[in-house]
C-alpha positions in Angstrom: 0.0 0.0 0.0 1.5 3.4 -1.0 2.3 5.9 1.7 0.4 9.1 1.3 2.3 12.2 2.4 1.5 15.8 1.8 4.4 17.8 0.4 5.0 19.6 3.8 5.1 16.2 5.5 7.5 14.8 3.0 9.8 17.8 3.5 9.5 17.6 7.3 10.4 13.9 7.1 13.5 14.7 5.0 14.4 17.5 7.3 14.2 15.2 10.4 16.2 12.5 8.7 18.9 15.0 7.7 19.0 16.4 11.2 19.3 13.0 12.7 22.2 12.2 10.4 24.0 15.5 11.2 23.6 14.8 14.9 24.9 11.3 15.0 28.5 10.0 15.0 28.2 8.5 11.5 30.0 9.9 8.5 28.3 12.7 6.6 27.5 11.7 3.1 26.3 14.0 0.3 23.0 13.4 -1.3 24.8 12.1 -4.4 26.8 9.7 -2.2 23.7 8.5 -0.5 22.0 7.9 -3.9 25.0 5.9 -5.1 25.2 3.9 -1.9 21.5 3.1 -1.9 21.7 2.1 -5.6 24.6 -0.3 -4.7 22.7 -1.8 -1.7 19.1 -1.8 -3.1 19.6 -2.8 -6.7 20.9 -6.2 -7.6 24.6 -6.5 -8.5 26.9 -6.4 -10.3 27.7 -2.7 -10.0 30.4 -1.0 -12.1 31.5 2.6 -12.3 30.1 2.8 -15.9 26.8 1.3 -14.8 26.4 3.6 -11.9 27.2 6.6 -14.0 24.6 5.6 -16.5 22.0 4.9 -13.8 22.5 8.2 -12.0 23.1 10.2 -15.2 26.4 11.5 -14.0 30.0 11.2 -15.3 32.3 8.3 -14.3 34.7 10.7 -12.4 31.7 11.8 -10.2 31.1 8.1 -9.4 34.8 7.5 -8.8 35.2 10.4 -6.4 32.1 9.2 -4.4 33.5 5.7 -4.3 36.8 7.0 -3.1 35.1 8.6 -0.1 32.8 5.6 0.6 35.7 3.2 0.2 37.8 5.1 2.7 34.8 4.8 5.1 34.6 1.0 4.3 31.0 1.3 3.0 31.9 -0.2 -0.4 35.0 -1.9 -1.9 36.3 -2.1 -5.5 37.8 -5.1 -7.2 38.8 -5.9 -10.8 36.4 -8.1 -12.7 38.1 -11.5 -13.2 36.2 -12.0 -16.4 36.9 -8.6 -17.9 39.9 -6.9 -16.3 38.8 -3.5 -17.8 35.8 -3.5 -15.4 35.9 -2.6 -11.7 33.2 -4.1 -9.7 31.8 -2.3 -6.7 31.0 -4.6 -3.8 29.0 -4.3 -0.7 30.7 -4.5 2.7 29.4 -5.4 6.2 30.1 -1.9 7.3 28.1 -0.5 4.4 25.2 -2.9 5.0 25.0 -1.9 8.6 25.1 1.8 7.6 22.3 1.4 5.1 20.2 -0.7 7.6 20.7 2.0 10.3 19.8 4.7 7.8 16.6 2.9 7.0 15.8 2.6 10.7 16.3 6.4 11.1 13.8 7.1 8.3 11.2 4.7 9.8 11.6 6.3 13.2 11.3 9.8 11.9 8.3 8.8 9.8 6.5 7.4 12.8 7.0 10.8 14.5 5.3 12.8 11.7 2.0 14.5 12.8 -1.0 13.3 10.9 
């Protein structure tokens, strides 16, 4: 069943999620980095720089910079494709899965606090 939110409720939810993220001890990710991370964790693999760039309609350097940051945070890892050494596969990590799960929990908690 779809969730029905008025625009002001949707904006309030997004504000509350952003505030919760700013206030916690977790790394601050940009909206672009969150979009890339959620694509990696919610869409079925395999994921490549080229594929992510096409999916998000950005350039490959944009994806690479985001992956550099997320890799340093251990949210994703990169490995050469054994079948095609030209491709770099982006893989999920335990740390990344926990980050995404916690992020989902924050969204649910803030949504439950929304006034009707």
